[in-house]
XYZ file of C-alpha atoms in Angstrom:
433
model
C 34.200 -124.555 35.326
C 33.303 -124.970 31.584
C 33.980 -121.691 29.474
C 29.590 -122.290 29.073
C 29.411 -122.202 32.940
C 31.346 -119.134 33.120
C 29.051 -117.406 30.160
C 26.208 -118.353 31.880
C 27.241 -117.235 35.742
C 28.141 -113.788 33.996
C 24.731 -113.686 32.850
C 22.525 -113.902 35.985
C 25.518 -111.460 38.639
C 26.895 -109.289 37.426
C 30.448 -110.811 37.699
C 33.143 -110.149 34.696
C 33.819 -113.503 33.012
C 37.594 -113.368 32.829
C 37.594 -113.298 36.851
C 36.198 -116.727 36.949
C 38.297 -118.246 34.442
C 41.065 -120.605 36.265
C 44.234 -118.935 35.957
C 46.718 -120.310 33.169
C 49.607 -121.087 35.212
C 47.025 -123.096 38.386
C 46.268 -125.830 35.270
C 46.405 -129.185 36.862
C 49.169 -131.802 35.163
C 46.790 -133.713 33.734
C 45.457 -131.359 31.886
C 48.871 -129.963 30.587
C 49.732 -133.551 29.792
C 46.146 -134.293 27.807
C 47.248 -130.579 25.615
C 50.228 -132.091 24.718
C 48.988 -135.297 23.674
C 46.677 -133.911 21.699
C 48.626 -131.201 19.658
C 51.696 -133.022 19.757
C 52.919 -133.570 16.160
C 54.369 -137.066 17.354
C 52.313 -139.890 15.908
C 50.283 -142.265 18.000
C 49.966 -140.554 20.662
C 47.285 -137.574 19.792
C 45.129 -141.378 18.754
C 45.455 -142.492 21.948
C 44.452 -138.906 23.906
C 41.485 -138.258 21.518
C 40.137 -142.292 21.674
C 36.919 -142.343 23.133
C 36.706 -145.765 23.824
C 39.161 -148.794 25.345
C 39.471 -150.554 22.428
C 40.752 -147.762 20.200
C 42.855 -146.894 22.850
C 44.535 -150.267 23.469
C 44.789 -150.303 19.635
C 46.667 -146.871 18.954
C 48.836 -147.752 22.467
C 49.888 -150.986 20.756
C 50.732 -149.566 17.594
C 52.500 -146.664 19.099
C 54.369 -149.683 20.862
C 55.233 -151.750 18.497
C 56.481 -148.984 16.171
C 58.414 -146.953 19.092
C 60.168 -150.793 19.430
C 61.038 -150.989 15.654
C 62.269 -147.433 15.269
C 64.692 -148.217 18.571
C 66.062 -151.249 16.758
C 66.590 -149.912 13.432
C 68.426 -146.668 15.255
C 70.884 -149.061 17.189
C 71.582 -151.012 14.497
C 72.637 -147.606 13.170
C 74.887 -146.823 15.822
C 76.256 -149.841 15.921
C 77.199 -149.738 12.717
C 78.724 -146.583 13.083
C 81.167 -147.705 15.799
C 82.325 -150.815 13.848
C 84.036 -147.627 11.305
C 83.151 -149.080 7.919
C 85.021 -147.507 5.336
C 85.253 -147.370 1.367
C 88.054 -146.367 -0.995
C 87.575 -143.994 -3.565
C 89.983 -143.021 -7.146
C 90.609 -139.923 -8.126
C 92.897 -138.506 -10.442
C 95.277 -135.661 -9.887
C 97.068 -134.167 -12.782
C 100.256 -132.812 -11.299
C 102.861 -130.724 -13.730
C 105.986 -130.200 -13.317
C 105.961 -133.786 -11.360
C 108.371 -134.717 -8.873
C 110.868 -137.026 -10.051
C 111.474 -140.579 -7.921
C 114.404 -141.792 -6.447
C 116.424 -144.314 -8.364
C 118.326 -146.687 -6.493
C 121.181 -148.742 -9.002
C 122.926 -151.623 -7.141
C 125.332 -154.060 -8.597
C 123.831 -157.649 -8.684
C 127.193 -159.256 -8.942
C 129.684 -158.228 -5.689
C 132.828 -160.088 -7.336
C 135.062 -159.196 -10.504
C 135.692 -162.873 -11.019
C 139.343 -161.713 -12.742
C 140.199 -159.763 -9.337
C 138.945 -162.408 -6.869
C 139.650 -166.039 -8.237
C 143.357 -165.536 -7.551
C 143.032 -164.849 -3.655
C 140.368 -167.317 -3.447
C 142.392 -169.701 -4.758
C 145.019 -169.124 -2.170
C 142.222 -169.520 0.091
C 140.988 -172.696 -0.171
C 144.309 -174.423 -1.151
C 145.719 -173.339 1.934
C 143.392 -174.464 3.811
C 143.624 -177.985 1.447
C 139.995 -177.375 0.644
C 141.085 -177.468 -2.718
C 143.939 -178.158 -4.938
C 144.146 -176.390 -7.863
C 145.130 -173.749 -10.026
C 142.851 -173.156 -13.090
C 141.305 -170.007 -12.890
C 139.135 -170.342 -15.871
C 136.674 -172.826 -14.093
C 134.627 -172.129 -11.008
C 132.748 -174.988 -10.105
C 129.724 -175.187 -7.536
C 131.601 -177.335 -4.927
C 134.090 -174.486 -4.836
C 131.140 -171.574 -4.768
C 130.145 -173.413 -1.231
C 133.434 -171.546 0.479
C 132.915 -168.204 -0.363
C 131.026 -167.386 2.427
C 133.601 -168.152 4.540
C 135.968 -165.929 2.604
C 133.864 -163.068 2.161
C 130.957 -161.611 4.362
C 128.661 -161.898 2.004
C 126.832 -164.475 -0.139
C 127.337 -164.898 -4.226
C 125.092 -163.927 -6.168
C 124.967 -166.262 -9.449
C 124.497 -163.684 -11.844
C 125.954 -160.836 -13.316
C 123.507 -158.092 -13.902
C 122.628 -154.997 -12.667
C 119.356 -154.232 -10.467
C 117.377 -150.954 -10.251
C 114.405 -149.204 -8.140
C 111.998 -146.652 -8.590
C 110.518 -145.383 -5.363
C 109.434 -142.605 -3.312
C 111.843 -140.117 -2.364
C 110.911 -140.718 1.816
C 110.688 -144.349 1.264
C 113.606 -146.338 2.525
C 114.468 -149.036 -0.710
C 114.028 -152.337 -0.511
C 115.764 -153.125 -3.453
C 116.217 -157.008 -2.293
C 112.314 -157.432 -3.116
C 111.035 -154.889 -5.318
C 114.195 -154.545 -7.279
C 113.715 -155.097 -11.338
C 117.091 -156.814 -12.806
C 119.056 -155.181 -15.655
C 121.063 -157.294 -18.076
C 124.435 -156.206 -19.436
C 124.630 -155.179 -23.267
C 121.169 -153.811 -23.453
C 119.617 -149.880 -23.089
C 116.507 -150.407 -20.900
C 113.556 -147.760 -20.272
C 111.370 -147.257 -17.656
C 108.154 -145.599 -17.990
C 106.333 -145.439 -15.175
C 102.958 -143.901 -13.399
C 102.392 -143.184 -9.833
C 99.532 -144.284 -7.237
C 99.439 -142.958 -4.222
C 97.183 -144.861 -1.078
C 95.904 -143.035 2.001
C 94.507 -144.815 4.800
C 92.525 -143.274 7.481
C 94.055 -143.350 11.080
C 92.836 -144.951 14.273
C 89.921 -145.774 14.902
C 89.266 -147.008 11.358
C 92.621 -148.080 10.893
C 96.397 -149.053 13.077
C 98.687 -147.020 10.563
C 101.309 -145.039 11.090
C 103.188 -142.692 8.961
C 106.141 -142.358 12.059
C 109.091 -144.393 12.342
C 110.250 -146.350 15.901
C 113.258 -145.316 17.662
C 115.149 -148.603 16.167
C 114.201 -147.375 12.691
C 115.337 -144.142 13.036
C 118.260 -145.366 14.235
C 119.097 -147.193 11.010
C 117.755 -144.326 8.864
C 119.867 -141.692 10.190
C 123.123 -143.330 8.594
C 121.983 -141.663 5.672
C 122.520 -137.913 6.381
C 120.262 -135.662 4.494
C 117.745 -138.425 3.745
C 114.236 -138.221 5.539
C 112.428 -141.580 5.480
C 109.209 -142.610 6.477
C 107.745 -145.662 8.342
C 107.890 -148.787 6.506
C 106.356 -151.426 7.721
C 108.866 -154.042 5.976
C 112.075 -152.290 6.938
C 109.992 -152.476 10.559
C 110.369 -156.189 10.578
C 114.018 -156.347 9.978
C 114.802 -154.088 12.839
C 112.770 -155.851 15.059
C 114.251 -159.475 14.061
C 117.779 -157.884 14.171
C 116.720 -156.778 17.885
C 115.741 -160.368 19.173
C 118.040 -161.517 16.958
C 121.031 -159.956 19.077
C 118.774 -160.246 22.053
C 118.905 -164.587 21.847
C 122.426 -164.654 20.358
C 124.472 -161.402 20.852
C 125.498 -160.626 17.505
C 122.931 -159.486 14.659
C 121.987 -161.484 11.006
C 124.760 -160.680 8.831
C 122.642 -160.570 6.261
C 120.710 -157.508 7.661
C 123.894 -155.127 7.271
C 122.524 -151.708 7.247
C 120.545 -152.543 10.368
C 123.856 -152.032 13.215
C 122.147 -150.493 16.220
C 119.132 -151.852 17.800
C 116.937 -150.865 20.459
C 115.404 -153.942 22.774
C 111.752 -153.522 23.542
C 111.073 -151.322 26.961
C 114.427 -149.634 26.446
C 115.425 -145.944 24.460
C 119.093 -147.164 24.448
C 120.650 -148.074 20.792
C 123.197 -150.692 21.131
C 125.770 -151.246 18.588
C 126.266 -154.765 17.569
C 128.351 -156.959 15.769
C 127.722 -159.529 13.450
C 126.893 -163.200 13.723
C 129.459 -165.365 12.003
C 128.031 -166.718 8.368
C 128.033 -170.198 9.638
C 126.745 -169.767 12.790
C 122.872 -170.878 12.870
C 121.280 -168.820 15.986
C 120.662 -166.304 13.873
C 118.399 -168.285 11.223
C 117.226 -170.439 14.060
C 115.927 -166.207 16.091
C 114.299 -165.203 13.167
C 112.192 -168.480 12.878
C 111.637 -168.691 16.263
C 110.391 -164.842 16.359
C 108.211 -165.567 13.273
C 106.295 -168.518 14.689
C 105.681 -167.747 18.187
C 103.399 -164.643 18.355
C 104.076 -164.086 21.984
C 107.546 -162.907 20.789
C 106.203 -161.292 17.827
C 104.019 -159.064 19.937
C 107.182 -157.850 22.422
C 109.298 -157.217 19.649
C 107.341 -156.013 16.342
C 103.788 -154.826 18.087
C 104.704 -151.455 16.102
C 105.323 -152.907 12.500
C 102.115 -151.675 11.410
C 101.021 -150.571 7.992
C 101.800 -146.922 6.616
C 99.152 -144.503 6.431
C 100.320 -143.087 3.027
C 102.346 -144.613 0.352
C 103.371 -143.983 -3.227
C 104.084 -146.686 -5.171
C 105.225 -146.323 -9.491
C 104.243 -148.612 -11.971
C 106.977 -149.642 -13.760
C 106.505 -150.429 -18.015
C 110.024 -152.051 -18.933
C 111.725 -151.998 -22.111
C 114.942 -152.589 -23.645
C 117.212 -152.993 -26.658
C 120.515 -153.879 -27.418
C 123.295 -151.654 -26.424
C 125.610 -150.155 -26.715
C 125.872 -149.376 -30.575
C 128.782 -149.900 -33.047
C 129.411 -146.704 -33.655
C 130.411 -145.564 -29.438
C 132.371 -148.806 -28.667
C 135.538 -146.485 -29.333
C 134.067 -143.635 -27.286
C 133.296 -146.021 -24.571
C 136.664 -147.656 -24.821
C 138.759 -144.621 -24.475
C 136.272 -143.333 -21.193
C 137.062 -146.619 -19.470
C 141.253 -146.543 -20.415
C 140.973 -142.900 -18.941
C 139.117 -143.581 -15.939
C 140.009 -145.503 -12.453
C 138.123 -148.525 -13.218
C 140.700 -151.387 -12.790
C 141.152 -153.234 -16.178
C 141.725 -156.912 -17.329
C 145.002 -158.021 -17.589
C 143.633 -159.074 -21.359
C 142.291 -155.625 -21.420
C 143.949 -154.994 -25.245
C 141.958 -158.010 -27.048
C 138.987 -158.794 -25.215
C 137.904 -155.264 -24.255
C 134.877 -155.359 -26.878
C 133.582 -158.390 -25.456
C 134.417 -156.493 -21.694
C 132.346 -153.643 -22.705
C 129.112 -155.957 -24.353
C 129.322 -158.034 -20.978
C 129.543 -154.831 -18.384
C 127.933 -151.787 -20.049
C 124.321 -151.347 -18.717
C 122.369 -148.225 -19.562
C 119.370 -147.178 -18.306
C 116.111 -144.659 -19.070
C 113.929 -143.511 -16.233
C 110.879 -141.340 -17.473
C 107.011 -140.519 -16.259
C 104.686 -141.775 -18.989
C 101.565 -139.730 -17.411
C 101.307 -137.123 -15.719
C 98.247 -138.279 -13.994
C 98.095 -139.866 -10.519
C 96.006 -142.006 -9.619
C 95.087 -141.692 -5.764
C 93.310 -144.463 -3.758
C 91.491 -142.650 -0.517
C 90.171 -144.568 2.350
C 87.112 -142.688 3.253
C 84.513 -143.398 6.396
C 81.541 -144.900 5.050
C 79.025 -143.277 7.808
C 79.877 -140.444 9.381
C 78.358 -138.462 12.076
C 76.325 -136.465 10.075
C 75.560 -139.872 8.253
C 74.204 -141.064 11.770
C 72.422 -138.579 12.698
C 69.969 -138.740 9.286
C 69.797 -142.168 9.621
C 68.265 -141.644 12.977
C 66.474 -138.576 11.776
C 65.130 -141.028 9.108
C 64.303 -143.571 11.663
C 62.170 -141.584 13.677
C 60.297 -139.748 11.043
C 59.254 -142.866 9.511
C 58.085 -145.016 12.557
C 56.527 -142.420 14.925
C 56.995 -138.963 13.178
C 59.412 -137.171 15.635
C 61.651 -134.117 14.440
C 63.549 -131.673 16.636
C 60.233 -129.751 16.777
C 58.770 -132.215 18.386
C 61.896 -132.690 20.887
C 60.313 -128.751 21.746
C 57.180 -129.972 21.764
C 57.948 -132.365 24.772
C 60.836 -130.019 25.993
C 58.342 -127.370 26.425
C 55.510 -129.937 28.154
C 58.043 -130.754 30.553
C 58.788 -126.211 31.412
C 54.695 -126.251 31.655
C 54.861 -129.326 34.218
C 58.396 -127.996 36.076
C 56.220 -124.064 35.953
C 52.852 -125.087 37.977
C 54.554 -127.776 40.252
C 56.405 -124.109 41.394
C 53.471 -122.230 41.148
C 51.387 -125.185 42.995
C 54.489 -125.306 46.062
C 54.271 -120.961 46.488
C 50.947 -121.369 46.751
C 51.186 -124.003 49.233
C 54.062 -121.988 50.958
C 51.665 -118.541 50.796
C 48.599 -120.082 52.154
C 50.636 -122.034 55.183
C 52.136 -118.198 55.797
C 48.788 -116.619 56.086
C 47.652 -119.494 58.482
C 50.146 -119.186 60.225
C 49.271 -115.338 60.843
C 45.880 -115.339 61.103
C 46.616 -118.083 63.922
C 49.001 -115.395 66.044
């Protein structure tokens, strides 16, 4: 009954009006349902409960429709784009003081003192009648094409020295990022550091920790503690197929000696391929070019998740001056540094040709760091789907109440419909015994 019907019952017997009111909880679904739609704060819907005709109801059901479709396509493009793990880089600058000073790695450019080798090599090659001769004040190139065979190691055709600046947990890799040092000059570097940081997995594969054949190699260098590298990565995995299709390594690749073959934890110890012998040119070629092999044997050679790198401003003057070529002359007669045999007239020329010097010093102490960041994040998601629905069909969490507590109302008189059921099937029953 109509709250009017009630009012007017209550008039003529004299019933109280709150007894015939339906109880709250006995409301039928539809009714509970038709409350809902009509206070919900959702759009569309309290249009289509209030329409009082077809046609504005087909319109507002349409619209709610058509907007409910755009706000789910807009939303999964969202997520979508969240699990494709866009990311951005951004530069800051630190300012670090006192800085931590690099690592400097010096090597020799030129393995042979011409004066101590070009008398055994002589020897060499005439014995072997692959020459016949005895000037040693001419090296030609037809006679450079032996060395390998006398020594384990190529020639360098230069005389210079070559230098590094690196990170102190990076392994050097002098052979490519080495800067060259000529004799008879005083060179400076100046340099700034930039540090890179990559996110992990799932935005990224890198990986800050070395493989078992890396570690191998580093630990030759007690007291050092280097990082992953992905470049030092792809020599100890060429050096392990190399040995793996020819039984001796690249003699080339000398610090590399133990390897590990792929689905093993065993180091091996190897030898060395004889200089002439091809296999191990033809292995790494082969490895290189056929990416089933590459996968087996350097599926871990991924970048590193951090790195430092310096930027290296190089200058240089002539050196040494007048004024210490005694000083430097009497260091190198009292040291163990083998001498000329034309030591006593030529050593001013020795000392111009051999004496490198070299300056290492921070010219900021700023670093730059470049920071791979996420571009959408969870919380990015979620407003972007909070902005979705608010613009298309007006839902917030309150409304996620709104329909959780619609759904209590319908689960509370379904109950309160079955004990009533359950109570009057009782009393039957009872009245019937």
């Amino acid at each position: 009954m109509s709250n009017e019907t009630i009012k007017y019952v209550a008039t003529i017997f004299p019933i109280d009006a709150e007894v015939l009111k339906a109880d709250p909880k006995s409301r039928r679904t539809g009714s509970i349902i038709k409350e809902f739609s009509l206070n919900t704060s959702t759009h569309g819907i309290p249009g289509i409960a209030r329409s009082q005709s077809i046609q504005n109801r087909i319109f507002w059901c349409i619209s709610t429709l058509i907007f409910t479709g755009v706000m789910i396509f807009f939303i999964t493009q969202s997520i979508r784009e969240y699990f494709e793990y866009p990311s951005q880089t951004s530069v800051s600058i630190a300012v670090g003081w006192p800085q931590a000073f690099p690592a400097v790695t010096i090597c020799n450019y030129s393995p042979l003192r011409y004066d101590r080798f070009i008398g055994p090599f002589l020897n060499y090659t005439n014995t072997l009648n692959l020459t016949n001769t005895t000037d040693t004040t001419n090296f030609t190139f037809a006679q450079s094409l032996y060395i390998n065979d006398f020594l384990v190691y190529k020639l360098n055709q230069a005389t210079r020295m070559v230098a590094l600046v690196r990170d102190n947990v990076q392994f050097p890799y002098i052979e490519m990022a080495g800067m060259y040092l000529a004799p008879g000059r005083h060179h400076k570097f100046s340099y700034s550091k930039k540090s890179n940081v990559f996110l992990p997995a799932p935005y990224t594969t890198c990986n800050d920790k070395p493989n078992l054949g890396m570690q191998i190699m580093f630990d030759q260098y007690q007291g050092a503690d280097y990082a992953h590298t992905q470049y030092h990565c792809y020599g100890v995995c060429i050096q392990a197929y190399t040995y793996q299709k020819c039984g001796c390594g690249h003699p080339f690749r000398w610090a590399i000696r133990s390897v590990v073959l792929p689905g093993t934890d065993k180091a091996i110890n190897i030898s060395f391929c004889d200089i002439n012998n091809p296999c191990y040119t033809d292995a790494a070629a082969e490895l290189m070019s056929t990416r089933s092999i590459w996968t087996t044997y350097c599926s871990d050679c991924i970048q590193e998740c951090s790195t430092s790198d310096f930027m290296i401003k190089s200058s240089s003057l002539l050196a040494p001056p007048q004024f210490l070529m005694n000083d430097i002359k009497r260091f190198v007669e009292s040291s163990k540094i083998p001498l000329p045999s034309n030591w006593s007239t030529s050593w001013v020329s020795e000392i111009q040709y051999n004496y490198v010097s070299l300056e290492v010093a921070y010219e900021t102490s700023r670093t730059e760091i470049y920071t791979e960041e996420a571009t959408l994040s969870p919380v990015g998601v979620l407003s972007n789907v909070g902005g979705q629905t608010g613009l298309w069909i007006g839902i917030s969490f309150l409304s996620l109440m709104e329909i959780a507590e619609m759904i209590y109302r319908l689960i509370r008189y379904q109950c309160h419909k079955l004990r009533k059921t359950l109570r009057k099937r009782h009393t039957t029953q009872q009245i019937n015994e």
